[in-house]
mmCIF file of C-alpha atoms in Angstrom:
data_model
loop_
_atom_site.group_PDB
_atom_site.id
_atom_site.type_symbol
_atom_site.label_atom_id
_atom_site.label_comp_id
_atom_site.label_asym_id
_atom_site.label_seq_id
_atom_site.Cartn_x
_atom_site.Cartn_y
_atom_site.Cartn_z
ATOM 1 C CA MET P 8 -2.203 2.643 -6.046
ATOM 2 C CA SER P 9 0.117 4.431 -8.417
ATOM 3 C CA ARG P 10 3.469 3.112 -9.420
ATOM 4 C CA PRO P 11 6.495 4.653 -7.706
ATOM 5 C CA ALA P 12 7.849 7.553 -9.730
ATOM 6 C CA GLU P 13 11.211 9.241 -9.517
ATOM 7 C CA SER P 14 11.704 12.991 -9.977
ATOM 8 C CA ARG P 15 14.889 12.369 -11.993
ATOM 9 C CA PRO P 16 15.849 9.465 -14.260
ATOM 10 C CA GLN P 17 17.777 6.921 -12.219
ATOM 11 C CA ALA P 18 19.200 3.505 -12.894
ATOM 12 C CA VAL P 19 16.697 0.808 -12.005
ATOM 13 C CA SER P 20 18.046 -2.173 -10.106
ATOM 14 C CA PRO P 21 17.338 -5.669 -11.467
ATOM 15 C CA MET P 22 14.949 -6.285 -8.555
ATOM 16 C CA LEU P 23 12.843 -3.183 -9.194
ATOM 17 C CA ALA P 24 12.880 -3.819 -12.937
ATOM 18 C CA ALA P 25 11.589 -7.347 -12.349
ATOM 19 C CA LEU P 26 8.903 -6.123 -9.964
ATOM 20 C CA ARG P 27 7.665 -3.394 -12.296
ATOM 21 C CA ALA P 28 7.529 -5.641 -15.344
ATOM 22 C CA GLY P 29 6.170 -8.658 -13.503
ATOM 23 C CA THR P 30 3.311 -6.930 -11.677
ATOM 24 C CA ARG P 31 2.013 -4.503 -14.309
ATOM 25 C CA VAL P 32 -1.141 -6.514 -15.047
ATOM 26 C CA HIS P 33 -1.897 -7.129 -11.355
ATOM 27 C CA HIS P 34 -1.326 -3.486 -10.496
ATOM 28 C CA LEU P 35 -3.644 -2.214 -13.227
ATOM 29 C CA ALA P 36 -6.303 -4.749 -12.245
ATOM 30 C CA LEU P 37 -6.258 -3.545 -8.634
ATOM 31 C CA GLU P 38 -6.409 0.106 -9.682
ATOM 32 C CA ARG P 39 -9.447 -0.718 -11.810
ATOM 33 C CA ASP P 40 -11.156 -2.589 -8.984
ATOM 34 C CA LEU P 41 -10.513 0.094 -6.347
ATOM 35 C CA ASP P 42 -11.352 2.985 -8.714
ATOM 36 C CA LEU P 43 -9.753 5.720 -6.599
ATOM 37 C CA PRO P 44 -10.525 8.531 -6.160
ATOM 38 C CA GLY P 45 -13.571 8.143 -8.417
ATOM 39 C CA ARG P 46 -15.325 5.729 -6.064
ATOM 40 C CA ILE P 47 -15.341 8.263 -3.204
ATOM 41 C CA ARG P 48 -18.324 10.592 -3.703
ATOM 42 C CA ASP P 49 -19.311 11.261 -0.082
ATOM 43 C CA ARG P 50 -18.164 10.516 3.466
ATOM 44 C CA ALA P 51 -19.876 7.156 3.555
ATOM 45 C CA ASP P 52 -17.878 6.152 0.483
ATOM 46 C CA LEU P 53 -14.688 7.310 2.199
ATOM 47 C CA VAL P 54 -15.492 5.202 5.267
ATOM 48 C CA THR P 55 -16.132 2.208 3.019
ATOM 49 C CA VAL P 56 -12.836 2.627 1.167
ATOM 50 C CA LEU P 57 -10.800 3.136 4.340
ATOM 51 C CA SER P 58 -12.427 0.058 5.891
ATOM 52 C CA ALA P 59 -11.649 -1.927 2.736
ATOM 53 C CA MET P 60 -8.002 -0.867 2.834
ATOM 54 C CA LEU P 61 -7.698 -1.674 6.541
ATOM 55 C CA ALA P 62 -8.981 -5.191 5.841
ATOM 56 C CA SER P 63 -5.735 -6.014 4.047
ATOM 57 C CA TRP P 64 -3.262 -3.431 5.343
ATOM 58 C CA ALA P 65 -3.378 -4.541 8.970
ATOM 59 C CA SER P 66 -2.380 -8.127 8.223
ATOM 60 C CA LEU P 67 0.112 -7.225 5.486
ATOM 61 C CA GLU P 68 2.001 -4.750 7.667
ATOM 62 C CA ARG P 69 1.955 -7.149 10.604
ATOM 63 C CA ASP P 70 3.448 -9.944 8.516
ATOM 64 C CA LEU P 71 5.991 -7.677 6.820
ATOM 65 C CA ALA P 72 7.211 -6.393 10.183
ATOM 66 C CA ALA P 73 7.809 -9.997 11.246
ATOM 67 C CA ALA P 74 9.443 -11.062 7.970
ATOM 68 C CA ASP P 75 13.087 -11.974 7.439
ATOM 69 C CA TRP P 76 14.884 -8.813 6.286
ATOM 70 C CA SER P 77 18.380 -10.331 6.502
ATOM 71 C CA GLY P 78 20.999 -8.389 4.572
ATOM 72 C CA LEU P 79 18.809 -5.323 4.017
ATOM 73 C CA ARG P 80 19.393 -2.164 6.025
ATOM 74 C CA LEU P 81 15.744 -1.295 6.436
ATOM 75 C CA ASP P 82 13.397 -0.529 9.286
ATOM 76 C CA THR P 83 11.052 -3.525 9.359
ATOM 77 C CA ARG P 84 8.103 -1.140 9.721
ATOM 78 C CA LEU P 85 9.127 1.055 6.789
ATOM 79 C CA GLY P 86 6.116 3.048 5.594
ATOM 80 C CA ALA P 87 3.668 1.445 8.044
ATOM 81 C CA ALA P 88 0.263 3.163 7.843
ATOM 82 C CA THR P 89 -2.317 0.946 9.552
ATOM 83 C CA ASP P 90 -2.566 3.374 12.467
ATOM 84 C CA LEU P 91 -3.380 6.175 9.999
ATOM 85 C CA LEU P 92 -6.261 4.152 8.582
ATOM 86 C CA ARG P 93 -7.638 3.650 12.077
ATOM 87 C CA ALA P 94 -7.235 7.359 12.881
ATOM 88 C CA ASP P 95 -9.112 8.332 9.712
ATOM 89 C CA LEU P 96 -11.983 5.994 10.538
ATOM 90 C CA ALA P 97 -12.174 7.386 14.062
ATOM 91 C CA ALA P 98 -12.254 10.938 12.668
ATOM 92 C CA LEU P 99 -15.274 9.920 10.595
ATOM 93 C CA GLY P 100 -17.082 8.593 13.642
ATOM 94 C CA VAL P 101 -16.421 4.905 13.050
ATOM 95 C CA ASP P 102 -14.924 2.516 15.597
ATOM 96 C CA PRO P 103 -11.803 1.228 13.807
ATOM 97 C CA GLU P 104 -11.744 -1.875 15.978
ATOM 98 C CA ALA P 105 -15.072 -2.888 14.468
ATOM 99 C CA ALA P 106 -13.672 -2.855 10.935
ATOM 100 C CA PRO P 107 -13.025 -6.325 9.445
ATOM 101 C CA VAL P 108 -9.415 -7.446 9.119
ATOM 102 C CA ALA P 109 -8.333 -10.378 6.972
ATOM 103 C CA GLU P 110 -6.453 -12.849 9.151
ATOM 104 C CA ALA P 111 -4.714 -14.896 6.475
ATOM 105 C CA GLY P 112 -2.434 -12.648 4.481
ATOM 106 C CA VAL P 113 0.551 -13.290 2.210
ATOM 107 C CA ARG P 114 3.530 -15.432 3.199
ATOM 108 C CA PHE P 115 6.717 -13.380 3.389
ATOM 109 C CA GLY P 116 9.034 -16.238 4.256
ATOM 110 C CA SER P 117 12.214 -14.853 2.704
ATOM 111 C CA PRO P 118 13.865 -11.454 2.224
ATOM 112 C CA ALA P 119 12.974 -11.548 -1.462
ATOM 113 C CA ARG P 120 9.297 -12.187 -0.761
ATOM 114 C CA ALA P 121 9.302 -9.445 1.871
ATOM 115 C CA VAL P 122 10.723 -7.035 -0.714
ATOM 116 C CA GLY P 123 7.897 -7.940 -3.088
ATOM 117 C CA GLY P 124 5.249 -7.166 -0.469
ATOM 118 C CA ARG P 125 6.867 -3.923 0.645
ATOM 119 C CA TYR P 126 7.124 -2.777 -2.959
ATOM 120 C CA VAL P 127 3.342 -2.839 -3.280
ATOM 121 C CA LEU P 128 2.652 -0.941 -0.064
ATOM 122 C CA LEU P 129 5.297 1.728 -0.631
ATOM 123 C CA GLY P 130 4.074 2.284 -4.179
ATOM 124 C CA SER P 131 0.574 2.902 -2.879
ATOM 125 C CA ALA P 132 1.916 5.546 -0.485
ATOM 126 C CA LEU P 133 3.187 7.615 -3.413
ATOM 127 C CA GLY P 134 -0.122 7.224 -5.233
ATOM 128 C CA GLY P 135 -2.026 8.459 -2.184
ATOM 129 C CA SER P 136 -0.522 11.917 -2.566
ATOM 130 C CA VAL P 137 -2.581 12.299 -5.741
ATOM 131 C CA ILE P 138 -5.768 10.787 -4.292
ATOM 132 C CA ALA P 139 -5.889 12.844 -1.075
ATOM 133 C CA PRO P 140 -6.340 16.350 -2.564
ATOM 134 C CA ALA P 141 -9.045 15.100 -4.928
ATOM 135 C CA VAL P 142 -10.975 13.529 -2.033
ATOM 136 C CA GLU P 143 -10.589 16.623 0.141
ATOM 137 C CA ARG P 144 -11.934 18.906 -2.590
ATOM 138 C CA ARG P 145 -14.868 16.643 -3.376
ATOM 139 C CA LEU P 146 -15.913 16.157 0.266
ATOM 140 C CA ASP P 147 -14.975 19.665 1.443
ATOM 141 C CA LEU P 148 -12.465 18.309 3.957
ATOM 142 C CA ALA P 149 -9.562 20.192 5.475
ATOM 143 C CA GLU P 150 -6.129 18.966 4.413
ATOM 144 C CA GLY P 151 -5.369 15.748 6.267
ATOM 145 C CA ALA P 152 -8.860 15.486 7.765
ATOM 146 C CA ALA P 153 -9.738 11.786 7.363
ATOM 147 C CA THR P 154 -7.121 11.538 4.592
ATOM 148 C CA ARG P 155 -4.109 10.779 6.789
ATOM 149 C CA PHE P 156 -3.711 7.367 5.187
ATOM 150 C CA PHE P 157 -3.657 8.716 1.640
ATOM 151 C CA ARG P 158 -1.315 11.551 2.622
ATOM 152 C CA ARG P 159 0.743 9.322 4.920
ATOM 153 C CA SER P 160 0.573 12.156 7.445
ATOM 154 C CA GLY P 161 3.641 12.275 9.668
ATOM 155 C CA ARG P 162 5.467 9.907 7.326
ATOM 156 C CA MET P 163 7.880 10.636 4.493
ATOM 157 C CA PRO P 164 6.810 8.370 1.614
ATOM 158 C CA GLY P 165 9.367 9.856 -0.768
ATOM 159 C CA ARG P 166 12.196 9.121 1.633
ATOM 160 C CA ASP P 167 10.759 5.681 2.407
ATOM 161 C CA TRP P 168 10.769 4.837 -1.293
ATOM 162 C CA ARG P 169 14.339 6.144 -1.678
ATOM 163 C CA ASP P 170 15.567 4.095 1.285
ATOM 164 C CA PHE P 171 13.835 1.012 -0.073
ATOM 165 C CA ARG P 172 15.214 1.529 -3.567
ATOM 166 C CA LEU P 173 18.766 1.987 -2.289
ATOM 167 C CA ALA P 174 18.571 -1.024 0.028
ATOM 168 C CA VAL P 175 17.274 -3.266 -2.748
ATOM 169 C CA ALA P 176 19.886 -2.005 -5.219
ATOM 170 C CA GLY P 177 22.659 -2.642 -2.681
ATOM 171 C CA ARG P 178 22.159 -6.387 -2.678
ATOM 172 C CA ASP P 179 22.743 -8.987 -5.381
ATOM 173 C CA TRP P 180 19.658 -11.083 -6.118
ATOM 174 C CA SER P 181 19.587 -14.441 -7.847
ATOM 175 C CA SER P 182 17.117 -15.121 -10.646
ATOM 176 C CA ALA P 183 15.207 -17.349 -8.238
ATOM 177 C CA GLU P 184 14.943 -14.497 -5.731
ATOM 178 C CA LEU P 185 13.698 -12.136 -8.424
ATOM 179 C CA ARG P 186 10.933 -14.639 -9.177
ATOM 180 C CA GLU P 187 10.143 -14.984 -5.464
ATOM 181 C CA ALA P 188 9.804 -11.238 -5.044
ATOM 182 C CA THR P 189 7.632 -10.881 -8.129
ATOM 183 C CA ASP P 190 5.383 -13.735 -7.042
ATOM 184 C CA ALA P 191 4.960 -12.173 -3.590
ATOM 185 C CA ALA P 192 4.169 -8.756 -5.088
ATOM 186 C CA ARG P 193 1.548 -10.289 -7.361
ATOM 187 C CA GLU P 194 0.037 -12.124 -4.417
ATOM 188 C CA THR P 195 -0.003 -8.879 -2.426
ATOM 189 C CA PHE P 196 -1.860 -6.990 -5.158
ATOM 190 C CA THR P 197 -4.339 -9.866 -5.397
ATOM 191 C CA PHE P 198 -4.758 -10.068 -1.633
ATOM 192 C CA VAL P 199 -5.540 -6.345 -1.321
ATOM 193 C CA GLY P 200 -8.240 -6.673 -3.959
ATOM 194 C CA ARG P 201 -9.669 -9.862 -2.495
ATOM 195 C CA ALA P 202 -9.805 -8.471 1.054
ATOM 196 C CA ALA P 203 -11.314 -5.187 -0.131
ATOM 197 C CA ALA P 204 -13.994 -6.656 -2.390
ATOM 198 C CA PRO P 205 -16.567 -7.723 0.236
ATOM 199 C CA VAL P 206 -16.182 -4.433 2.126
ATOM 200 C CA LEU P 207 -16.507 -2.327 -1.014
ATOM 201 C CA GLY P 208 -19.642 -4.252 -1.863
ATOM 202 C CA HIS P 209 -21.275 -3.118 1.389
ATOM 203 C CA ARG P 210 -21.502 0.657 1.767
ATOM 204 C CA VAL P 211 -20.702 1.700 5.341
ATOM 205 C CA ASP P 212 -22.774 4.616 6.691
ATOM 206 C CA PRO P 213 -20.844 6.438 9.451
ATOM 207 C CA ALA P 214 -24.104 7.875 10.787
ATOM 208 C CA ALA P 215 -25.620 4.439 11.350
#
């Protein structure tokens, strides 16, 4: 789940600066726990990882879509990718409806908290563009075959990140809201790791 990167140096809004600085430790901890793409050595590993991501993604995207986005000109489903996870699992011969999904997610009860959660998910979309080719080479997969989620196939993660960045920069945030957003982002990183852990600990064999 790589950090969002810009192709050219750009001014960073106070909100994004607070999120980057305030979640660095949580972000690195999740990257260490997920260990991508290194963890994926065969198709069974890929099924396990996709199932682990679905466990958190489904509830996070559901709750973000229902969050209060007042004052932000953003599609409430910006960057949504749960359907791509399910499509990848189906392509690997696994019933996506049988995959576990964490019911209790993260509370996104304010626009600031919603921004914190979306920051985490959009950042992961940019990181997936690095993971996908490595997985495809290792497993001898065609481009986009069972890697739709990592590639965000049919989506435009670069544009999604730009739209998010511009929307966040276009609003004034109080110091309390910056703390709210950072807290929510930290909780989101932690939730992804917590929801993934039990699935990653149980290798899923698509042939079973």
